[in-house]
Short mmCIF file of N, CA and C in Angstrom, two decimals:
data_model
loop_
_atom_site.label_atom_id
_atom_site.label_comp_id
_atom_site.label_asym_id
_atom_site.label_seq_id
_atom_site.Cartn_x
_atom_site.Cartn_y
_atom_site.Cartn_z
N MET A 23 3.46 2.98 6.24
CA MET A 23 3.65 1.70 5.06
C MET A 23 2.32 1.94 4.41
N LYS A 24 2.17 1.48 3.16
CA LYS A 24 0.93 1.68 2.32
C LYS A 24 0.69 -0.19 2.39
N ILE A 25 -0.36 -0.62 2.86
CA ILE A 25 -0.98 -1.90 2.38
C ILE A 25 -2.09 -1.63 1.35
N PRO A 26 -2.18 -3.16 0.60
CA PRO A 26 -3.08 -3.15 -0.36
C PRO A 26 -4.49 -3.56 0.23
N VAL A 27 -5.27 -3.20 -0.55
CA VAL A 27 -6.78 -3.20 0.40
C VAL A 27 -7.62 -3.45 -0.83
N ASP A 28 -8.98 -4.32 -0.67
CA ASP A 28 -10.01 -4.38 -1.35
C ASP A 28 -11.09 -3.48 -1.26
N ILE A 29 -11.71 -2.61 -1.99
CA ILE A 29 -12.70 -1.57 -1.53
C ILE A 29 -14.05 -1.69 -2.39
N HIS A 30 -14.86 -1.57 -1.36
CA HIS A 30 -16.47 -1.90 -2.06
C HIS A 30 -17.05 -0.60 -1.83
N VAL A 31 -17.20 0.28 -2.83
CA VAL A 31 -18.17 1.28 -3.12
C VAL A 31 -19.26 1.59 -3.49
N ARG A 32 -20.25 2.04 -2.88
CA ARG A 32 -21.71 1.75 -3.13
C ARG A 32 -22.21 3.40 -2.84
N SER A 33 -22.65 4.20 -4.21
CA SER A 33 -22.84 5.38 -4.02
C SER A 33 -24.48 5.60 -4.24
N GLU A 34 -25.40 6.20 -3.38
CA GLU A 34 -26.51 6.19 -4.01
C GLU A 34 -27.08 7.53 -4.03
N ARG A 35 -27.63 7.88 -5.19
CA ARG A 35 -27.89 9.29 -5.43
C ARG A 35 -30.00 9.49 -5.25
N LEU A 36 -30.16 9.50 -3.86
CA LEU A 36 -31.72 9.52 -3.59
C LEU A 36 -32.61 10.68 -3.85
N CYS A 37 -31.90 12.03 -4.17
CA CYS A 37 -32.66 12.78 -4.53
C CYS A 37 -32.33 13.80 -5.51
N THR A 38 -32.64 14.24 -6.57
CA THR A 38 -32.03 14.89 -7.62
C THR A 38 -32.58 16.07 -8.09
N ASP A 39 -34.05 15.94 -8.39
CA ASP A 39 -34.85 17.01 -8.76
C ASP A 39 -35.38 17.97 -7.73
N LEU A 40 -34.78 19.09 -7.96
CA LEU A 40 -35.33 20.54 -6.94
C LEU A 40 -36.69 20.58 -7.00
N SER A 41 -37.47 20.01 -8.28
CA SER A 41 -39.13 20.36 -8.03
C SER A 41 -39.74 19.54 -7.28
N ARG A 42 -38.90 18.63 -6.65
CA ARG A 42 -39.44 17.82 -5.75
C ARG A 42 -39.03 17.44 -4.53
N ARG A 43 -38.89 18.53 -4.15
CA ARG A 43 -38.34 18.76 -2.66
C ARG A 43 -39.14 17.79 -1.37
N GLY A 44 -38.24 17.15 -0.80
CA GLY A 44 -38.82 16.22 0.44
C GLY A 44 -38.96 14.92 -0.20
N GLN A 45 -39.20 14.69 -1.37
CA GLN A 45 -39.51 13.33 -1.76
C GLN A 45 -38.22 12.33 -2.73
N GLU A 46 -38.44 11.30 -2.32
CA GLU A 46 -37.68 10.62 -3.19
C GLU A 46 -37.97 10.57 -4.54
N ASN A 47 -36.60 10.01 -5.26
CA ASN A 47 -36.92 9.87 -6.46
C ASN A 47 -37.23 8.39 -6.44
N PRO A 48 -37.91 8.18 -7.69
CA PRO A 48 -38.87 6.64 -7.94
C PRO A 48 -37.62 5.62 -7.78
N ARG A 49 -36.55 5.82 -8.29
CA ARG A 49 -35.60 4.93 -8.20
C ARG A 49 -34.13 5.82 -7.73
N PRO A 50 -33.54 5.51 -6.74
CA PRO A 50 -32.16 6.02 -6.72
C PRO A 50 -31.07 5.38 -7.68
N GLU A 51 -30.45 6.25 -8.25
CA GLU A 51 -29.14 6.09 -9.06
C GLU A 51 -28.07 5.58 -8.10
N ILE A 52 -27.94 4.41 -8.46
CA ILE A 52 -27.09 3.76 -7.57
C ILE A 52 -25.84 3.11 -8.54
N ASP A 53 -24.56 3.66 -8.09
CA ASP A 53 -23.44 3.20 -8.51
C ASP A 53 -22.71 1.94 -7.42
N ASP A 54 -22.28 1.12 -8.02
CA ASP A 54 -21.74 0.11 -6.83
C ASP A 54 -20.71 -0.73 -7.56
N PHE A 55 -19.43 -0.83 -6.87
CA PHE A 55 -18.78 -1.54 -7.61
C PHE A 55 -17.37 -1.86 -6.48
N ASN A 56 -16.61 -2.71 -6.81
CA ASN A 56 -15.36 -3.44 -6.24
C ASN A 56 -14.01 -2.78 -6.86
N ILE A 57 -13.10 -2.28 -6.06
CA ILE A 57 -11.91 -1.92 -6.80
C ILE A 57 -10.80 -2.07 -5.46
N SER A 58 -9.48 -2.03 -6.17
CA SER A 58 -8.41 -2.24 -5.44
C SER A 58 -7.74 -0.74 -5.52
N GLY A 59 -7.06 -1.01 -4.02
CA GLY A 59 -6.74 0.44 -3.84
C GLY A 59 -5.23 0.04 -2.49
N THR A 60 -5.04 1.43 -1.61
CA THR A 60 -4.07 1.30 -0.96
C THR A 60 -4.58 2.04 0.17
N MET A 61 -4.09 1.49 1.63
CA MET A 61 -4.44 2.28 2.86
C MET A 61 -3.24 2.63 3.48
N LYS A 62 -2.98 3.59 4.12
CA LYS A 62 -1.75 3.97 5.07
C LYS A 62 -2.15 4.80 6.18
N LYS A 63 -1.56 4.51 7.30
CA LYS A 63 -1.65 5.09 8.55
C LYS A 63 -0.68 6.23 8.74
N GLN A 64 -1.15 7.18 8.67
CA GLN A 64 -0.43 8.56 9.00
C GLN A 64 -0.56 9.09 10.28
N LYS A 65 0.43 10.18 10.63
CA LYS A 65 0.08 10.68 12.12
C LYS A 65 -1.29 11.54 12.06
N ASP A 66 -1.78 12.21 10.83
CA ASP A 66 -3.10 12.59 10.98
C ASP A 66 -4.31 11.99 10.47
N GLY A 67 -4.43 10.38 10.54
CA GLY A 67 -5.23 9.50 10.24
C GLY A 67 -4.76 8.28 9.30
N LEU A 68 -5.89 8.15 8.58
CA LEU A 68 -5.65 6.81 7.38
C LEU A 68 -6.08 7.73 6.12
N ARG A 69 -5.43 7.01 5.09
CA ARG A 69 -5.57 7.47 4.04
C ARG A 69 -5.72 6.34 3.10
N ILE A 70 -6.73 6.45 2.13
CA ILE A 70 -6.91 5.09 1.18
C ILE A 70 -6.94 6.19 -0.07
N GLU A 71 -6.55 5.26 -1.04
CA GLU A 71 -6.52 5.58 -2.20
C GLU A 71 -6.68 4.82 -3.34
N TYR A 72 -7.72 5.06 -4.22
CA TYR A 72 -8.04 4.04 -5.30
C TYR A 72 -8.22 4.91 -6.64
N THR A 73 -7.97 4.37 -7.98
CA THR A 73 -8.05 4.82 -9.13
C THR A 73 -8.79 4.08 -9.90
N GLU A 74 -10.13 4.93 -10.61
CA GLU A 74 -11.07 4.19 -11.58
C GLU A 74 -10.90 4.60 -13.00
N ASP A 75 -12.07 3.97 -13.79
CA ASP A 75 -11.98 4.21 -15.14
C ASP A 75 -10.31 4.46 -15.55
N ASP A 76 -9.64 3.28 -15.68
CA ASP A 76 -8.51 2.97 -16.08
C ASP A 76 -7.38 4.12 -15.61
N GLY A 77 -7.53 4.54 -14.56
CA GLY A 77 -6.81 5.77 -14.09
C GLY A 77 -6.86 6.90 -14.50
N LEU A 78 -8.44 7.10 -14.97
CA LEU A 78 -8.65 8.16 -15.42
C LEU A 78 -8.92 9.50 -14.29
N ILE A 79 -9.78 8.56 -13.00
CA ILE A 79 -10.41 9.02 -12.08
C ILE A 79 -9.45 8.32 -10.81
N SER A 80 -8.62 9.56 -9.63
CA SER A 80 -8.28 9.19 -8.70
C SER A 80 -8.87 9.73 -7.43
N THR A 81 -8.95 8.60 -6.51
CA THR A 81 -9.90 9.32 -5.12
C THR A 81 -8.54 9.05 -4.14
N LEU A 82 -8.98 9.87 -3.39
CA LEU A 82 -8.02 9.90 -1.81
C LEU A 82 -9.27 10.34 -0.60
N VAL A 83 -9.27 9.24 0.03
CA VAL A 83 -10.23 9.07 1.31
C VAL A 83 -9.33 9.43 2.62
N HIS A 84 -9.48 10.53 3.37
CA HIS A 84 -8.60 10.93 4.61
C HIS A 84 -9.44 10.72 5.55
N ILE A 85 -9.21 10.00 6.67
CA ILE A 85 -10.18 9.87 7.69
C ILE A 85 -9.22 10.34 9.08
N PHE A 86 -9.76 11.59 9.43
CA PHE A 86 -8.79 11.95 10.26
C PHE A 86 -9.46 11.72 11.80
N PRO A 87 -8.26 11.68 12.95
CA PRO A 87 -8.74 11.47 14.43
C PRO A 87 -9.95 12.06 14.80
N ASP A 88 -10.12 13.26 14.66
CA ASP A 88 -11.57 13.92 15.15
C ASP A 88 -12.38 13.29 14.10
N LYS A 89 -12.74 12.26 13.73
CA LYS A 89 -13.77 11.57 12.83
C LYS A 89 -14.13 12.49 11.82
N THR A 90 -13.49 13.51 11.39
CA THR A 90 -13.65 14.24 9.74
C THR A 90 -13.27 13.46 8.94
N VAL A 91 -13.88 13.29 7.87
CA VAL A 91 -13.39 12.47 6.63
C VAL A 91 -13.32 13.69 5.50
N SER A 92 -12.36 13.82 4.71
CA SER A 92 -12.24 14.28 3.55
C SER A 92 -12.34 13.19 2.05
N VAL A 93 -12.99 13.88 1.08
CA VAL A 93 -12.96 13.00 -0.30
C VAL A 93 -12.30 13.80 -0.95
N HIS A 94 -11.27 13.52 -1.69
CA HIS A 94 -10.65 14.08 -3.07
C HIS A 94 -11.07 13.50 -4.23
N ARG A 95 -11.53 13.75 -5.20
CA ARG A 95 -11.77 12.78 -6.76
C ARG A 95 -10.76 14.08 -7.60
N MET A 96 -9.93 13.34 -8.33
CA MET A 96 -9.25 14.23 -9.37
C MET A 96 -9.21 13.33 -10.67
N GLY A 97 -9.30 14.19 -11.59
CA GLY A 97 -9.97 13.82 -12.97
C GLY A 97 -10.25 14.97 -13.75
N LEU A 98 -11.03 14.33 -14.84
CA LEU A 98 -11.65 15.42 -15.50
C LEU A 98 -12.46 16.59 -14.86
N LEU A 99 -13.10 16.26 -13.91
CA LEU A 99 -13.71 16.92 -12.78
C LEU A 99 -13.26 16.95 -11.75
N ASN A 100 -12.70 17.84 -10.89
CA ASN A 100 -12.27 17.45 -9.63
C ASN A 100 -13.31 18.01 -8.65
N SER A 101 -13.22 17.56 -7.31
CA SER A 101 -14.16 18.00 -6.31
C SER A 101 -13.52 17.65 -5.14
N HIS A 102 -13.81 18.10 -3.80
CA HIS A 102 -13.28 18.09 -2.56
C HIS A 102 -14.54 18.42 -1.88
N MET A 103 -14.84 17.34 -0.79
CA MET A 103 -15.75 17.42 0.05
C MET A 103 -15.55 16.92 1.40
N THR A 104 -15.91 17.50 2.43
CA THR A 104 -15.55 17.25 3.88
C THR A 104 -16.99 16.85 4.37
N PHE A 105 -16.82 16.03 5.29
CA PHE A 105 -18.01 15.10 6.34
C PHE A 105 -17.74 14.90 7.59
N ALA A 106 -18.27 15.38 8.49
CA ALA A 106 -18.35 14.99 9.77
C ALA A 106 -20.01 14.87 10.28
N HIS A 107 -19.81 14.12 11.17
CA HIS A 107 -21.43 13.68 11.74
C HIS A 107 -22.29 15.13 12.21
N GLU A 108 -23.53 15.19 11.50
CA GLU A 108 -24.39 16.41 11.83
C GLU A 108 -23.61 17.81 11.50
N LYS A 109 -22.68 17.95 10.61
CA LYS A 109 -21.96 18.78 10.57
C LYS A 109 -22.02 19.62 8.98
N SER A 110 -21.81 20.92 8.76
CA SER A 110 -21.79 21.37 7.53
C SER A 110 -20.68 21.95 6.92
N PHE A 111 -20.20 21.73 5.73
CA PHE A 111 -18.98 22.37 4.96
C PHE A 111 -19.17 23.12 3.78
N THR A 112 -18.74 23.98 3.37
CA THR A 112 -18.44 24.61 2.36
C THR A 112 -17.38 24.16 1.67
N CYS A 113 -17.72 23.37 0.39
CA CYS A 113 -16.69 22.69 -0.53
C CYS A 113 -16.68 23.17 -1.90
N ILE A 114 -15.59 22.89 -2.98
CA ILE A 114 -15.72 23.07 -3.92
C ILE A 114 -15.99 22.00 -5.25
N CYS A 115 -16.32 22.02 -6.16
CA CYS A 115 -16.59 21.17 -7.42
C CYS A 115 -16.20 21.53 -8.47
N ASN A 116 -15.06 21.69 -9.35
CA ASN A 116 -14.91 21.82 -10.54
C ASN A 116 -15.45 21.44 -11.80
N THR A 117 -16.55 22.19 -12.35
CA THR A 117 -17.36 21.71 -13.31
C THR A 117 -16.89 21.47 -14.60
N GLY A 118 -15.38 22.09 -14.74
CA GLY A 118 -14.61 21.71 -16.24
C GLY A 118 -14.81 23.30 -16.68
N PHE A 119 -15.79 24.07 -16.16
CA PHE A 119 -15.90 25.47 -16.95
C PHE A 119 -15.71 26.50 -15.65
N MET A 120 -16.00 26.25 -14.87
CA MET A 120 -15.60 27.07 -13.43
C MET A 120 -15.81 26.33 -11.91
N PRO A 121 -14.84 26.85 -11.34
CA PRO A 121 -15.15 26.15 -9.69
C PRO A 121 -16.89 26.47 -9.34
N LEU A 122 -17.20 25.61 -8.91
CA LEU A 122 -18.84 25.80 -7.98
C LEU A 122 -18.85 25.23 -6.43
N GLN A 123 -19.22 26.56 -5.90
CA GLN A 123 -19.37 26.40 -4.49
C GLN A 123 -20.52 25.64 -4.13
N ILE A 124 -20.51 24.57 -3.27
CA ILE A 124 -21.67 23.93 -2.79
C ILE A 124 -21.29 23.68 -1.34
N ARG A 125 -22.74 23.26 -0.52
CA ARG A 125 -22.63 23.16 0.70
C ARG A 125 -22.71 22.01 1.11
N VAL A 126 -22.08 21.11 1.65
CA VAL A 126 -22.19 19.44 2.06
C VAL A 126 -22.77 19.42 3.46
N ASN A 127 -23.75 18.91 3.72
CA ASN A 127 -24.45 18.67 4.74
C ASN A 127 -24.62 17.40 5.29
N THR A 128 -23.67 16.99 6.50
CA THR A 128 -23.82 15.51 6.50
C THR A 128 -24.79 15.21 7.80
N LYS A 129 -25.69 14.27 7.22
CA LYS A 129 -27.05 13.85 8.06
C LYS A 129 -26.38 12.94 9.20
N ARG A 130 -25.66 11.91 8.66
CA ARG A 130 -25.24 10.88 9.55
C ARG A 130 -24.16 10.19 9.08
N MET A 131 -23.08 9.80 9.80
CA MET A 131 -21.78 9.12 9.59
C MET A 131 -21.40 8.13 10.49
N THR A 132 -21.12 6.96 10.00
CA THR A 132 -20.68 6.04 11.00
C THR A 132 -19.27 5.77 10.26
N ASN A 133 -18.20 5.20 11.23
CA ASN A 133 -16.98 5.07 10.61
C ASN A 133 -16.54 3.80 11.81
N THR A 134 -16.44 2.62 11.03
CA THR A 134 -15.28 1.57 11.79
C THR A 134 -14.14 1.46 11.06
N VAL A 135 -13.49 2.07 9.97
CA VAL A 135 -12.29 1.69 9.48
C VAL A 135 -11.25 2.08 10.26
N SER A 136 -10.33 0.79 10.30
CA SER A 136 -9.16 0.83 10.91
C SER A 136 -8.30 0.04 9.91
N MET A 137 -6.67 0.10 10.07
CA MET A 137 -5.81 -0.82 9.15
C MET A 137 -6.01 -2.43 9.14
N GLU A 138 -7.31 -2.73 9.90
CA GLU A 138 -7.49 -4.18 9.90
C GLU A 138 -9.01 -3.89 8.92
N GLY A 139 -9.51 -3.02 8.42
CA GLY A 139 -10.26 -2.98 7.51
C GLY A 139 -11.32 -2.08 8.28
N GLY A 140 -13.00 -2.04 7.54
CA GLY A 140 -13.96 -1.54 8.49
C GLY A 140 -14.86 -1.00 7.44
N LYS A 141 -15.88 -0.19 7.87
CA LYS A 141 -16.97 0.33 6.93
C LYS A 141 -17.01 1.86 7.05
N LEU A 142 -17.24 2.78 6.20
CA LEU A 142 -17.67 4.25 6.33
C LEU A 142 -18.68 4.01 5.96
N ASP A 143 -19.87 4.91 6.48
CA ASP A 143 -21.19 5.24 5.91
C ASP A 143 -21.54 6.53 6.22
N ILE A 144 -22.04 7.24 5.05
CA ILE A 144 -22.30 8.80 5.27
C ILE A 144 -23.56 9.04 4.29
N GLU A 145 -24.69 9.72 5.01
CA GLU A 145 -25.69 10.20 4.43
C GLU A 145 -25.46 11.81 4.46
N PHE A 146 -25.65 12.38 3.22
CA PHE A 146 -25.50 13.73 3.30
C PHE A 146 -26.26 14.52 2.03
N SER A 147 -26.58 15.87 2.00
CA SER A 147 -27.09 16.84 1.06
C SER A 147 -26.29 17.46 0.55
N VAL A 148 -26.29 17.84 -0.78
CA VAL A 148 -25.75 19.01 -1.33
C VAL A 148 -26.76 20.01 -1.53
N GLU A 149 -26.25 21.10 -1.40
CA GLU A 149 -26.89 22.65 -1.68
C GLU A 149 -26.04 23.46 -2.52
N VAL A 150 -27.02 23.71 -3.38
CA VAL A 150 -26.19 25.05 -4.43
C VAL A 150 -26.87 26.23 -4.29
N VAL A 151 -26.52 27.29 -3.87
CA VAL A 151 -26.75 28.75 -3.45
C VAL A 151 -27.94 28.35 -2.39
N GLY A 152 -27.97 27.71 -1.51
CA GLY A 152 -29.07 27.45 -0.68
C GLY A 152 -29.97 26.58 -0.90
N ASN A 153 -30.04 25.80 -1.81
CA ASN A 153 -31.26 24.79 -2.39
C ASN A 153 -30.47 23.82 -2.73
N LEU A 154 -31.47 22.90 -2.24
CA LEU A 154 -31.15 21.16 -2.28
C LEU A 154 -30.96 20.79 -3.49
N ALA A 155 -29.72 20.23 -3.79
CA ALA A 155 -29.57 19.88 -5.42
C ALA A 155 -29.51 18.53 -5.08
N GLU A 156 -29.16 17.83 -4.32
CA GLU A 156 -29.31 16.06 -4.21
C GLU A 156 -28.94 15.54 -2.53
N ARG A 157 -29.65 14.76 -2.60
CA ARG A 157 -29.16 13.80 -1.06
C ARG A 157 -28.69 12.57 -1.71
N ASN A 158 -27.50 12.09 -0.91
CA ASN A 158 -26.55 11.18 -1.18
C ASN A 158 -26.46 10.07 0.00
N ARG A 159 -26.08 8.79 -0.43
CA ARG A 159 -25.46 7.86 0.61
C ARG A 159 -24.31 7.25 0.03
N LEU A 160 -23.31 7.38 0.49
CA LEU A 160 -21.90 6.86 0.53
C LEU A 160 -21.49 5.85 1.28
N THR A 161 -21.27 4.53 0.90
CA THR A 161 -20.91 3.51 1.60
C THR A 161 -19.34 3.03 0.78
N LEU A 162 -18.25 3.18 1.96
CA LEU A 162 -16.98 2.63 1.52
C LEU A 162 -16.87 1.18 2.24
N SER A 163 -16.67 0.05 2.09
CA SER A 163 -16.01 -1.01 2.83
C SER A 163 -15.01 -1.45 2.41
N VAL A 164 -13.63 -1.38 3.48
CA VAL A 164 -12.36 -1.76 3.42
C VAL A 164 -12.08 -3.07 3.89
N SER A 165 -10.92 -3.79 3.07
CA SER A 165 -10.66 -4.99 3.89
C SER A 165 -9.20 -5.06 3.68
N PRO A 166 -8.31 -5.41 4.15
CA PRO A 166 -7.08 -5.90 3.66
C PRO A 166 -7.06 -7.20 2.33
N ASP A 167 -6.37 -6.46 1.53
CA ASP A 167 -6.32 -7.42 0.32
C ASP A 167 -5.73 -8.97 0.60
N LYS A 168 -6.44 -9.75 0.18
CA LYS A 168 -6.11 -11.51 0.52
C LYS A 168 -4.21 -11.64 0.35
N SER A 169 -3.77 -10.97 -0.34
CA SER A 169 -2.10 -11.28 -0.36
C SER A 169 -1.65 -10.96 0.73
N ILE A 170 -1.98 -10.47 1.55
CA ILE A 170 -1.24 -9.68 2.63
C ILE A 170 -1.60 -10.76 4.15
N ILE A 171 -2.66 -11.35 3.70
CA ILE A 171 -3.35 -12.14 5.22
C ILE A 171 -2.46 -13.22 5.43
N LYS A 172 -2.10 -13.50 6.12
CA LYS A 172 -1.10 -14.96 6.64
C LYS A 172 -1.85 -15.52 7.64
N SER A 173 -1.91 -16.93 7.19
CA SER A 173 -2.78 -18.05 8.08
C SER A 173 -1.83 -18.47 9.01
#
C-alpha cells in the first residue's frame, strides 16, 4: 500500500570546478525544497516517489534491505545513480545527446528511513573518465503526510 509522504530534499553541490581539485567552491550550490510524494513497502525494500516542475521530472528512490540506495530521475535528462556506504558504482546519465558513463563514489551514507519516516543522508563524488567532476551531499527527509496521522 502506498502512503502519502512529505519530503524535504536538500542537494548541495560542494565542488564542481576540476581546476580546483581538493578545494571547496566559495559557495556551494544548494537546492532545498519540500514536496509531496508516496512511499511503499515492497519485498525488496522501500520505494519513494515524487514529481517536480509540474510533473516534468519524476524521481524514484529505492532503498534496499542491504542498505543500497538507487535514485532514478526521469524527465528531459534521465539519470540513474546507485549508492552504498564507502562503495563505488558505474552509473548512466543521459545528457540529451548521448548517455554518459559516470562513477559515483559514496563517501558516507546514513539511512534511518522506514514507513514511519526518517532521513537519508549521502555524501558522494562523481567522476567522469576518472576525473573528479563534482562532490555532493544529498539529504532526503521523509515523514508521513499529516492527513494519514490519527490522534
